[in-house]
Amino acid sequence: NAGVMQNPRHLVRRRGQEARLRCSPMKGHSHVYWYRQLPEEGLKFMVYLQKENIIDESGMPKERFSAEFPKEGPSILRIQQVVRGDSAAYFCASSRGPTYQPQHFGDGTRLSIL
Amino acid sequence: GQQLNQSPQSMFIQEGEDVSMNCTSSSIFNTWLWYKQDPGEGPVLLIALYKAGELTSNGRLTAQFGITRKDSFLNISASIPSDVGIYFCAGYNTGNQFYFGTGTSLTVIP
């Protein structure tokens, strides 16, 4: 998975705190996707972003979750006032273009809520 | 909504055996992708397919883009212990929407 960098790899938060997950796409990629994965399950799409734009956030919960991909710097997935149900692995992927391009994944951030 | 159904859901095979798994959709796809995910890691792209009927190999792995454009197949020949993992199909439909399959868990018995 060299190329798509996610940090931190593990994040522990108490209920009510905020979680910030970062993703730097592969070099030359300007499209970023965030997914959530529960144990023993597949990946669930959350949001698709290009630089400074949210293209599709149909998979993102309406409250407490937000994502951005600024002109400079990594993409950020932000979860406010975390609850136990937010515990999961969050994966970021990037692609070169918007049309039919393979997505390449990072190694994920494992979020644990105490 | 759109779903990619993979079968089988899980497989237990002896080392050295060949493996076949498939993925079907309810609508036409323009691109099929196969990924492998090891525990604690992100999915790794194995093979990408772009044309109906296309057959592509990557070492012991071979994948095919179905003629109907509604399915794809992945074969692994002469399995080895490191083939253990979860294999996901994925793809873009004609509306450029991206979907993941439900996964096939592979266990290789030495």
mmCIF file of C-alpha atoms in Angstrom:
data_model
loop_
_atom_site.group_PDB
_atom_site.id
_atom_site.type_symbol
_atom_site.label_atom_id
_atom_site.label_comp_id
_atom_site.label_asym_id
_atom_site.label_seq_id
_atom_site.Cartn_x
_atom_site.Cartn_y
_atom_site.Cartn_z
ATOM 1 C CA ASN A 1 0.000 0.000 0.000
ATOM 2 C CA ALA A 2 2.927 2.368 -0.481
ATOM 3 C CA GLY A 3 1.695 5.720 -1.694
ATOM 4 C CA VAL A 4 -1.555 6.388 0.176
ATOM 5 C CA MET A 5 -0.555 7.415 3.674
ATOM 6 C CA GLN A 6 -2.985 7.419 6.551
ATOM 7 C CA ASN A 7 -2.338 8.538 10.091
ATOM 8 C CA PRO A 8 -2.604 7.727 12.794
ATOM 9 C CA ARG A 9 -2.755 3.949 12.327
ATOM 10 C CA HIS A 10 -4.524 3.600 15.660
ATOM 11 C CA LEU A 11 -6.558 6.203 17.488
ATOM 12 C CA VAL A 12 -8.213 5.874 20.879
ATOM 13 C CA ARG A 13 -10.794 8.388 21.994
ATOM 14 C CA ARG A 14 -13.233 8.681 24.848
ATOM 15 C CA ARG A 15 -16.917 9.184 24.184
ATOM 16 C CA GLY A 16 -17.637 12.811 23.406
ATOM 17 C CA GLN A 17 -14.164 13.638 22.107
ATOM 18 C CA GLU A 18 -13.263 14.497 18.538
ATOM 19 C CA ALA A 19 -11.383 12.217 16.148
ATOM 20 C CA ARG A 20 -9.346 13.502 13.208
ATOM 21 C CA LEU A 21 -8.137 11.057 10.600
ATOM 22 C CA ARG A 22 -5.669 12.133 7.929
ATOM 23 C CA CYS A 23 -5.021 10.856 4.444
ATOM 24 C CA SER A 24 -2.360 11.864 1.953
ATOM 25 C CA PRO A 25 -3.146 10.486 -1.525
ATOM 26 C CA MET A 26 -0.676 8.887 -3.877
ATOM 27 C CA LYS A 27 1.489 11.281 -5.837
ATOM 28 C CA GLY A 28 -0.391 12.500 -8.877
ATOM 29 C CA HIS A 29 -3.805 11.564 -7.471
ATOM 30 C CA SER A 30 -6.328 14.311 -6.867
ATOM 31 C CA HIS A 31 -9.375 12.217 -5.970
ATOM 32 C CA VAL A 32 -9.861 10.892 -2.443
ATOM 33 C CA TYR A 33 -12.418 8.466 -1.040
ATOM 34 C CA TRP A 34 -13.178 7.497 2.548
ATOM 35 C CA TYR A 35 -14.572 4.128 3.598
ATOM 36 C CA ARG A 36 -15.557 2.544 6.881
ATOM 37 C CA GLN A 37 -15.118 -1.131 7.689
ATOM 38 C CA LEU A 38 -16.498 -3.057 10.628
ATOM 39 C CA PRO A 39 -14.915 -6.398 11.640
ATOM 40 C CA GLU A 40 -15.807 -9.263 9.289
ATOM 41 C CA GLU A 41 -17.565 -6.876 6.906
ATOM 42 C CA GLY A 42 -16.835 -5.179 3.596
ATOM 43 C CA LEU A 43 -16.010 -1.551 2.989
ATOM 44 C CA LYS A 44 -18.814 0.981 3.127
ATOM 45 C CA PHE A 45 -18.430 4.144 1.076
ATOM 46 C CA MET A 46 -18.625 7.399 3.011
ATOM 47 C CA VAL A 47 -17.444 10.339 0.909
ATOM 48 C CA TYR A 48 -15.644 11.244 -2.317
ATOM 49 C CA LEU A 49 -13.630 14.454 -2.572
ATOM 50 C CA GLN A 50 -11.497 16.330 -5.028
ATOM 51 C CA LYS A 51 -9.290 19.227 -4.057
ATOM 52 C CA GLU A 52 -11.471 21.734 -2.183
ATOM 53 C CA ASN A 53 -14.703 20.027 -3.286
ATOM 54 C CA ILE A 54 -16.984 17.364 -1.892
ATOM 55 C CA ILE A 55 -18.267 15.394 -4.878
ATOM 56 C CA ASP A 56 -20.390 12.732 -3.183
ATOM 57 C CA GLU A 57 -21.124 12.465 0.530
ATOM 58 C CA SER A 58 -24.077 10.120 0.226
ATOM 59 C CA GLY A 59 -22.499 7.572 2.561
ATOM 60 C CA MET A 60 -21.631 9.978 5.316
ATOM 61 C CA PRO A 61 -23.815 10.264 8.432
ATOM 62 C CA LYS A 62 -25.581 13.617 8.455
ATOM 63 C CA GLU A 63 -24.428 14.543 11.934
ATOM 64 C CA ARG A 64 -21.008 14.624 13.610
ATOM 65 C CA PHE A 65 -19.088 13.542 10.480
ATOM 66 C CA SER A 66 -17.362 15.888 8.071
ATOM 67 C CA ALA A 67 -14.604 15.633 5.490
ATOM 68 C CA GLU A 68 -12.377 18.046 3.657
ATOM 69 C CA PHE A 69 -9.583 17.945 1.115
ATOM 70 C CA PRO A 70 -7.927 21.364 1.149
ATOM 71 C CA LYS A 71 -5.829 22.839 -1.600
ATOM 72 C CA GLU A 72 -2.729 22.138 0.468
ATOM 73 C CA GLY A 73 -2.286 19.257 2.845
ATOM 74 C CA PRO A 74 -3.991 15.955 3.496
ATOM 75 C CA SER A 75 -7.647 15.057 3.420
ATOM 76 C CA ILE A 76 -9.227 15.036 6.863
ATOM 77 C CA LEU A 77 -12.132 12.943 8.106
ATOM 78 C CA ARG A 78 -13.471 14.505 11.282
ATOM 79 C CA ILE A 79 -15.807 12.845 13.735
ATOM 80 C CA GLN A 80 -17.169 15.039 16.485
ATOM 81 C CA GLN A 81 -18.559 13.841 19.818
ATOM 82 C CA VAL A 82 -17.598 10.246 19.123
ATOM 83 C CA VAL A 83 -19.769 7.387 20.345
ATOM 84 C CA ARG A 84 -18.988 3.690 20.824
ATOM 85 C CA GLY A 85 -20.614 2.872 17.489
ATOM 86 C CA ASP A 86 -17.976 4.924 15.683
ATOM 87 C CA SER A 87 -15.373 2.263 16.495
ATOM 88 C CA ALA A 88 -14.227 0.862 13.158
ATOM 89 C CA ALA A 89 -11.404 0.872 10.642
ATOM 90 C CA TYR A 90 -11.497 3.895 8.360
ATOM 91 C CA PHE A 91 -9.792 3.560 5.005
ATOM 92 C CA CYS A 92 -8.819 6.221 2.547
ATOM 93 C CA ALA A 93 -8.296 5.571 -1.150
ATOM 94 C CA SER A 94 -7.106 7.775 -3.970
ATOM 95 C CA SER A 95 -7.330 7.690 -7.743
ATOM 96 C CA ARG A 96 -5.788 9.576 -10.622
ATOM 97 C CA GLY A 97 -9.052 10.638 -12.191
ATOM 98 C CA PRO A 98 -12.789 10.568 -11.760
ATOM 99 C CA THR A 99 -13.729 8.109 -14.436
ATOM 100 C CA TYR A 100 -13.244 4.379 -14.018
ATOM 101 C CA GLN A 101 -9.808 4.761 -12.439
ATOM 102 C CA PRO A 102 -8.648 2.110 -9.934
ATOM 103 C CA GLN A 103 -8.652 3.243 -6.336
ATOM 104 C CA HIS A 104 -5.540 2.596 -4.269
ATOM 105 C CA PHE A 105 -5.940 2.205 -0.523
ATOM 106 C CA GLY A 106 -4.021 3.184 2.559
ATOM 107 C CA ASP A 107 -3.590 0.860 5.536
ATOM 108 C CA GLY A 108 -6.370 2.533 7.468
ATOM 109 C CA THR A 109 -6.908 4.113 10.849
ATOM 110 C CA ARG A 110 -8.338 1.894 13.538
ATOM 111 C CA LEU A 111 -10.536 4.020 15.766
ATOM 112 C CA SER A 112 -11.417 2.721 19.208
ATOM 113 C CA ILE A 113 -13.876 4.512 21.444
ATOM 114 C CA LEU A 114 -13.622 3.931 25.180
ATOM 115 C CA GLY B 1 -29.566 -0.419 -4.190
ATOM 116 C CA GLN B 2 -26.741 -1.782 -6.263
ATOM 117 C CA GLN B 3 -24.868 -4.684 -4.764
ATOM 118 C CA LEU B 4 -21.982 -6.763 -5.905
ATOM 119 C CA ASN B 5 -22.520 -10.330 -4.785
ATOM 120 C CA GLN B 6 -19.468 -12.491 -4.376
ATOM 121 C CA SER B 7 -19.396 -16.231 -4.103
ATOM 122 C CA PRO B 8 -18.436 -18.242 -2.354
ATOM 123 C CA GLN B 9 -18.501 -16.302 0.895
ATOM 124 C CA SER B 10 -15.637 -18.408 2.247
ATOM 125 C CA MET B 11 -13.345 -21.150 1.014
ATOM 126 C CA PHE B 12 -11.120 -23.675 2.757
ATOM 127 C CA ILE B 13 -8.676 -25.343 0.400
ATOM 128 C CA GLN B 14 -5.529 -27.429 0.491
ATOM 129 C CA GLU B 15 -2.248 -25.854 -0.467
ATOM 130 C CA GLY B 16 -1.592 -26.432 -4.150
ATOM 131 C CA GLU B 17 -5.239 -26.435 -5.193
ATOM 132 C CA ASP B 18 -6.702 -23.960 -7.639
ATOM 133 C CA VAL B 19 -9.284 -21.425 -6.491
ATOM 134 C CA SER B 20 -12.177 -19.814 -8.328
ATOM 135 C CA MET B 21 -14.443 -17.058 -7.129
ATOM 136 C CA ASN B 22 -16.884 -14.783 -8.870
ATOM 137 C CA CYS B 23 -18.725 -11.532 -8.554
ATOM 138 C CA THR B 24 -22.080 -10.585 -10.043
ATOM 139 C CA SER B 25 -23.993 -7.357 -10.320
ATOM 140 C CA SER B 26 -27.530 -6.403 -11.208
ATOM 141 C CA SER B 27 -26.376 -3.795 -13.698
ATOM 142 C CA ILE B 28 -23.703 -3.332 -16.339
ATOM 143 C CA PHE B 29 -20.194 -2.389 -15.214
ATOM 144 C CA ASN B 30 -17.504 -0.589 -17.205
ATOM 145 C CA THR B 31 -14.582 -1.518 -14.968
ATOM 146 C CA TRP B 32 -13.961 -4.515 -12.731
ATOM 147 C CA LEU B 33 -11.296 -4.558 -10.032
ATOM 148 C CA TRP B 34 -10.063 -7.296 -7.733
ATOM 149 C CA TYR B 35 -8.477 -6.518 -4.355
ATOM 150 C CA LYS B 36 -6.957 -8.618 -1.583
ATOM 151 C CA GLN B 37 -7.081 -7.534 2.038
ATOM 152 C CA ASP B 38 -4.833 -9.015 4.717
ATOM 153 C CA PRO B 39 -5.738 -8.634 8.405
ATOM 154 C CA GLY B 40 -4.922 -5.182 9.719
ATOM 155 C CA GLU B 41 -4.142 -3.768 6.296
ATOM 156 C CA GLY B 42 -5.888 -1.976 3.493
ATOM 157 C CA PRO B 43 -7.080 -3.627 0.280
ATOM 158 C CA VAL B 44 -4.370 -4.079 -2.317
ATOM 159 C CA LEU B 45 -5.258 -3.885 -5.989
ATOM 160 C CA LEU B 46 -4.552 -7.188 -7.762
ATOM 161 C CA ILE B 47 -6.056 -6.832 -11.226
ATOM 162 C CA ALA B 48 -8.013 -4.199 -13.157
ATOM 163 C CA LEU B 49 -10.243 -5.053 -16.132
ATOM 164 C CA TYR B 50 -11.639 -2.536 -18.592
ATOM 165 C CA LYS B 51 -13.254 -4.409 -21.515
ATOM 166 C CA ALA B 52 -15.892 -7.115 -21.793
ATOM 167 C CA GLY B 53 -14.229 -10.475 -22.338
ATOM 168 C CA GLU B 54 -10.844 -9.210 -21.172
ATOM 169 C CA LEU B 55 -8.661 -11.841 -19.501
ATOM 170 C CA THR B 56 -5.754 -10.522 -17.434
ATOM 171 C CA SER B 57 -3.140 -12.326 -15.374
ATOM 172 C CA ASN B 58 -0.924 -11.243 -12.498
ATOM 173 C CA GLY B 59 1.369 -14.127 -11.608
ATOM 174 C CA ARG B 60 -0.776 -17.027 -10.427
ATOM 175 C CA LEU B 61 -3.897 -14.858 -10.524
ATOM 176 C CA THR B 62 -6.156 -14.572 -13.559
ATOM 177 C CA ALA B 63 -9.297 -12.470 -13.779
ATOM 178 C CA GLN B 64 -11.904 -12.114 -16.486
ATOM 179 C CA PHE B 65 -14.390 -9.390 -17.354
ATOM 180 C CA GLY B 66 -17.619 -11.239 -18.152
ATOM 181 C CA ILE B 67 -19.133 -10.940 -21.607
ATOM 182 C CA THR B 68 -22.449 -9.742 -20.189
ATOM 183 C CA ARG B 69 -20.541 -7.016 -18.273
ATOM 184 C CA LYS B 70 -22.482 -8.056 -15.189
ATOM 185 C CA ASP B 71 -19.903 -10.419 -13.754
ATOM 186 C CA SER B 72 -16.233 -11.068 -13.224
ATOM 187 C CA PHE B 73 -14.173 -14.063 -12.171
ATOM 188 C CA LEU B 74 -10.912 -14.484 -10.284
ATOM 189 C CA ASN B 75 -8.845 -17.650 -10.398
ATOM 190 C CA ILE B 76 -5.795 -18.459 -8.287
ATOM 191 C CA SER B 77 -3.663 -21.361 -9.419
ATOM 192 C CA ALA B 78 -1.549 -23.584 -7.178
ATOM 193 C CA SER B 79 -2.516 -21.823 -3.959
ATOM 194 C CA ILE B 80 0.080 -21.157 -1.268
ATOM 195 C CA PRO B 81 -0.344 -20.193 2.402
ATOM 196 C CA SER B 82 0.243 -16.493 1.748
ATOM 197 C CA ASP B 83 -2.848 -16.420 -0.487
ATOM 198 C CA VAL B 84 -4.890 -16.388 2.727
ATOM 199 C CA GLY B 85 -6.995 -13.261 3.030
ATOM 200 C CA ILE B 86 -10.223 -11.669 1.923
ATOM 201 C CA TYR B 87 -10.710 -11.034 -1.777
ATOM 202 C CA PHE B 88 -13.002 -8.220 -2.829
ATOM 203 C CA CYS B 89 -14.342 -7.429 -6.242
ATOM 204 C CA ALA B 90 -15.198 -3.821 -7.037
ATOM 205 C CA GLY B 91 -16.163 -1.837 -10.057
ATOM 206 C CA TYR B 92 -17.623 1.196 -11.715
ATOM 207 C CA ASN B 93 -21.046 0.980 -13.325
ATOM 208 C CA THR B 94 -22.024 2.959 -16.393
ATOM 209 C CA GLY B 95 -22.917 5.911 -14.173
ATOM 210 C CA ASN B 96 -19.332 5.962 -12.807
ATOM 211 C CA GLN B 97 -20.562 4.852 -9.395
ATOM 212 C CA PHE B 98 -18.114 2.666 -7.495
ATOM 213 C CA TYR B 99 -19.189 -0.429 -5.583
ATOM 214 C CA PHE B 100 -17.452 -3.064 -3.454
ATOM 215 C CA GLY B 101 -18.343 -6.708 -3.282
ATOM 216 C CA THR B 102 -19.172 -8.612 -0.129
ATOM 217 C CA GLY B 103 -15.841 -10.431 -0.059
ATOM 218 C CA THR B 104 -14.604 -14.016 -0.271
ATOM 219 C CA SER B 105 -12.555 -15.237 2.670
ATOM 220 C CA LEU B 106 -9.853 -17.698 1.602
ATOM 221 C CA THR B 107 -8.134 -20.104 3.973
ATOM 222 C CA VAL B 108 -5.295 -22.259 2.661
ATOM 223 C CA ILE B 109 -4.480 -25.372 4.642
ATOM 224 C CA PRO B 110 -0.811 -26.354 4.441
#
